[in-house]
Amino acid sequence: NDDMFVYPTILKNPKFGNWTSQLWLHYLKNDTSKFIGFNGSLSNGFYESFIGEPRFSSDDKKLLFVGGNCDGNQSHTTFYIIILQNPRLQCNNLTNVVSADWMPDRSIILAQNNEQNDTISIYQNGTEKVLYTKPIMTPDDTLNSSHIASIKASHDGTKIALWYYIRLYHETQILDIEKGKIID
């Protein structure tokens, strides 16, 4: 976004010992900042209250991020949308969302870890259209789906980068959406 940038913080309340997530919006035009507090919308606890990968929509009117749950189940992660004109939080209660990004048409792609059938899947528009599914193998030092940490759509929406984190090194693969296959 040319008018603002965004960054998340997690602060510990010294009085109560709990962690609070905040999302800061910094406006470049007048060099001011404001934060969006979530007032318990994200569950308490350090790992459950994280805000990951805040990303602007192509029209710069919405912000998307993956975060802790909004259903009280601390093992779940989900995704959130904030409408920036009058900032308010919209919780989308899907379980085990690993990463999310906007497509050029402002639809959303999600990487979701499905523990029931041991797969990780990339969906468009929530869970309406499966773009790619890959079995999860036992974690080790080889490249496998359990290591997918982030996804990012190309500007034209034809490819998705899959970023893997394996111990201390990183790897990227490119998914061709039309073919439904890894091409690099």
Tab-separated table of C-alpha atoms in Angstrom:
chain	number	residue	atom	x	y	z
A	1	ASN	CA	0.000	0.000	0.000
A	2	ASP	CA	1.418	3.425	-0.932
A	3	ASP	CA	-0.426	5.266	1.849
A	4	MET	CA	0.322	3.078	4.861
A	5	PHE	CA	2.208	0.118	6.143
A	6	VAL	CA	1.153	-2.372	8.761
A	7	TYR	CA	2.972	-4.358	11.418
A	8	PRO	CA	1.858	-6.639	14.266
A	9	THR	CA	3.029	-6.606	17.883
A	10	ILE	CA	2.426	-8.867	20.855
A	11	LEU	CA	2.656	-7.234	24.274
A	12	LYS	CA	2.661	-8.856	27.695
A	13	ASN	CA	0.433	-7.246	30.302
A	14	PRO	CA	2.681	-6.984	33.393
A	15	LYS	CA	-0.300	-6.874	35.760
A	16	PHE	CA	-2.080	-9.994	34.497
A	17	GLY	CA	0.735	-11.823	32.678
A	18	ASN	CA	-1.339	-12.413	29.533
A	19	TRP	CA	-0.325	-11.572	25.973
A	20	THR	CA	-2.215	-9.059	23.831
A	21	SER	CA	-2.072	-8.834	20.055
A	22	GLN	CA	-2.117	-5.477	18.328
A	23	LEU	CA	-1.965	-4.487	14.704
A	24	TRP	CA	-0.407	-1.098	13.973
A	25	LEU	CA	-1.341	0.990	10.941
A	26	HIS	CA	1.199	3.681	10.078
A	27	TYR	CA	-0.037	6.401	7.732
A	28	LEU	CA	2.774	7.756	5.559
A	29	LYS	CA	0.993	10.944	4.475
A	30	ASN	CA	0.906	12.487	7.953
A	31	ASP	CA	3.422	10.173	9.687
A	32	THR	CA	0.964	8.989	12.334
A	33	SER	CA	0.176	5.551	13.710
A	34	LYS	CA	-2.804	3.918	15.316
A	35	PHE	CA	-3.261	0.437	16.640
A	36	ILE	CA	-6.102	-1.998	16.425
A	37	GLY	CA	-6.459	-3.968	19.630
A	38	PHE	CA	-8.486	-7.136	19.519
A	39	ASN	CA	-9.986	-7.114	23.028
A	40	GLY	CA	-9.767	-10.865	23.469
A	41	SER	CA	-10.983	-11.695	19.955
A	42	LEU	CA	-7.771	-13.617	19.481
A	43	SER	CA	-7.285	-16.158	22.206
A	44	ASN	CA	-4.860	-15.453	25.051
A	45	GLY	CA	-1.521	-17.188	25.202
A	46	PHE	CA	1.602	-16.264	23.259
A	47	TYR	CA	1.280	-18.658	20.349
A	48	GLU	CA	-2.488	-18.489	20.084
A	49	SER	CA	-2.600	-14.694	19.892
A	50	PHE	CA	-0.109	-14.204	17.074
A	51	ILE	CA	-0.838	-12.151	13.973
A	52	GLY	CA	0.884	-13.550	10.900
A	53	GLU	CA	1.450	-12.245	7.390
A	54	PRO	CA	-0.746	-9.129	7.239
A	55	ARG	CA	-1.479	-8.519	3.543
A	56	PHE	CA	-3.379	-5.766	1.734
A	57	SER	CA	-6.057	-6.584	-0.848
A	58	SER	CA	-5.359	-5.409	-4.409
A	59	ASP	CA	-7.669	-2.403	-3.908
A	60	ASP	CA	-5.983	-1.540	-0.558
A	61	LYS	CA	-9.345	-1.511	1.227
A	62	LYS	CA	-8.916	-4.683	3.278
A	63	LEU	CA	-6.226	-6.400	5.256
A	64	LEU	CA	-5.924	-10.180	5.619
A	65	PHE	CA	-3.944	-12.079	8.229
A	66	VAL	CA	-3.659	-15.492	9.832
A	67	GLY	CA	-3.976	-15.545	13.592
A	68	GLY	CA	-4.953	-17.409	16.675
A	69	ASN	CA	-8.419	-18.833	16.993
A	70	CYS	CA	-11.683	-17.022	17.572
A	71	ASP	CA	-13.652	-20.085	18.682
A	72	GLY	CA	-11.966	-20.772	22.024
A	73	ASN	CA	-10.160	-23.883	20.740
A	74	GLN	CA	-6.484	-23.134	21.280
A	75	SER	CA	-5.321	-25.746	18.771
A	76	HIS	CA	-6.998	-23.887	15.901
A	77	THR	CA	-5.669	-21.079	13.751
A	78	THR	CA	-7.896	-19.138	11.436
A	79	PHE	CA	-7.889	-16.076	9.204
A	80	TYR	CA	-9.150	-12.571	9.702
A	81	ILE	CA	-10.129	-9.698	7.456
A	82	ILE	CA	-10.054	-6.050	8.519
A	83	ILE	CA	-11.905	-3.436	6.485
A	84	LEU	CA	-9.522	-0.476	6.706
A	85	GLN	CA	-11.869	2.464	6.137
A	86	ASN	CA	-13.538	1.890	9.506
A	87	PRO	CA	-11.296	-0.775	11.049
A	88	ARG	CA	-13.250	-3.726	12.347
A	89	LEU	CA	-12.282	-7.355	12.652
A	90	GLN	CA	-14.038	-10.132	10.728
A	91	CYS	CA	-13.185	-13.620	12.033
A	92	ASN	CA	-13.398	-16.513	9.585
A	93	ASN	CA	-13.498	-19.616	11.694
A	94	LEU	CA	-11.698	-22.273	9.661
A	95	THR	CA	-9.383	-24.578	11.525
A	96	ASN	CA	-5.664	-25.051	11.062
A	97	VAL	CA	-5.047	-22.302	8.516
A	98	VAL	CA	-1.300	-22.147	7.856
A	99	SER	CA	-1.163	-19.135	5.533
A	100	ALA	CA	-3.459	-16.864	3.501
A	101	ASP	CA	-3.125	-14.407	0.633
A	102	TRP	CA	-5.254	-12.369	-1.767
A	103	MET	CA	-5.694	-13.285	-5.409
A	104	PRO	CA	-5.826	-10.405	-7.949
A	105	ASP	CA	-9.653	-10.693	-8.089
A	106	ARG	CA	-9.724	-10.140	-4.272
A	107	SER	CA	-10.679	-13.733	-3.567
A	108	ILE	CA	-8.627	-15.442	-0.871
A	109	ILE	CA	-6.332	-18.438	-1.092
A	110	LEU	CA	-5.664	-20.474	2.041
A	111	ALA	CA	-3.217	-23.194	2.955
A	112	GLN	CA	-4.980	-25.441	5.432
A	113	ASN	CA	-3.502	-28.383	7.307
A	114	ASN	CA	-6.166	-31.106	7.396
A	115	GLU	CA	-5.111	-33.412	10.199
A	116	GLN	CA	-7.988	-35.845	9.596
A	117	ASN	CA	-6.718	-37.009	6.212
A	118	ASP	CA	-3.075	-35.952	6.652
A	119	THR	CA	-3.003	-33.440	3.805
A	120	ILE	CA	-2.295	-29.803	3.331
A	121	SER	CA	-4.570	-28.137	0.797
A	122	ILE	CA	-4.656	-24.769	-0.917
A	123	TYR	CA	-8.172	-23.427	-1.389
A	124	GLN	CA	-9.621	-20.436	-3.174
A	125	ASN	CA	-12.556	-18.637	-1.533
A	126	GLY	CA	-12.397	-20.428	1.773
A	127	THR	CA	-12.909	-24.086	1.006
A	128	GLU	CA	-14.929	-23.760	-2.202
A	129	LYS	CA	-12.274	-24.600	-4.774
A	130	VAL	CA	-9.342	-26.914	-4.068
A	131	LEU	CA	-6.318	-25.778	-6.066
A	132	TYR	CA	-3.773	-28.260	-4.728
A	133	THR	CA	-3.571	-31.053	-2.155
A	134	LYS	CA	-0.443	-32.801	-0.996
A	135	PRO	CA	-0.088	-35.621	1.569
A	136	ILE	CA	1.754	-34.780	4.767
A	137	MET	CA	4.703	-37.050	5.386
A	138	THR	CA	6.499	-37.652	8.640
A	139	PRO	CA	8.551	-34.547	9.431
A	140	ASP	CA	12.246	-35.008	8.776
A	141	ASP	CA	14.917	-33.093	6.885
A	142	THR	CA	13.364	-33.699	3.455
A	143	LEU	CA	10.955	-31.350	1.720
A	144	ASN	CA	7.350	-32.229	2.523
A	145	SER	CA	4.011	-30.554	3.073
A	146	SER	CA	4.248	-30.377	6.832
A	147	HIS	CA	6.943	-27.761	6.373
A	148	ILE	CA	4.857	-25.279	4.332
A	149	ALA	CA	5.058	-22.043	6.277
A	150	SER	CA	3.657	-19.501	3.839
A	151	ILE	CA	1.965	-19.068	0.458
A	152	LYS	CA	1.951	-16.053	-1.867
A	153	ALA	CA	-0.035	-15.554	-5.080
A	154	SER	CA	1.578	-14.109	-8.193
A	155	HIS	CA	0.378	-10.709	-9.455
A	156	ASP	CA	-1.524	-12.342	-12.312
A	157	GLY	CA	-3.001	-15.094	-10.106
A	158	THR	CA	-1.664	-17.979	-12.217
A	159	LYS	CA	0.940	-19.233	-9.755
A	160	ILE	CA	1.365	-19.627	-6.016
A	161	ALA	CA	4.722	-19.680	-4.279
A	162	LEU	CA	4.976	-22.259	-1.473
A	163	TRP	CA	7.609	-21.341	1.088
A	164	TYR	CA	8.946	-24.231	3.173
A	165	TYR	CA	10.855	-23.951	6.441
A	166	ILE	CA	12.933	-27.018	7.253
A	167	ARG	CA	15.102	-26.807	10.336
A	168	LEU	CA	17.475	-23.966	9.490
A	169	TYR	CA	17.001	-23.641	5.757
A	170	HIS	CA	14.242	-22.426	3.467
A	171	GLU	CA	12.978	-23.654	0.114
A	172	THR	CA	10.409	-22.339	-2.349
A	173	GLN	CA	8.320	-24.203	-4.902
A	174	ILE	CA	6.001	-22.744	-7.533
A	175	LEU	CA	2.515	-24.153	-8.007
A	176	ASP	CA	0.914	-23.680	-11.444
A	177	ILE	CA	-2.792	-23.205	-10.623
A	178	GLU	CA	-4.075	-24.174	-14.081
A	179	LYS	CA	-2.164	-27.485	-14.072
A	180	GLY	CA	-2.515	-28.069	-10.313
A	181	LYS	CA	1.120	-29.142	-10.224
A	182	ILE	CA	4.445	-27.963	-8.884
A	183	ILE	CA	6.454	-26.576	-11.811
A	184	ASP	CA	9.644	-25.522	-10.018
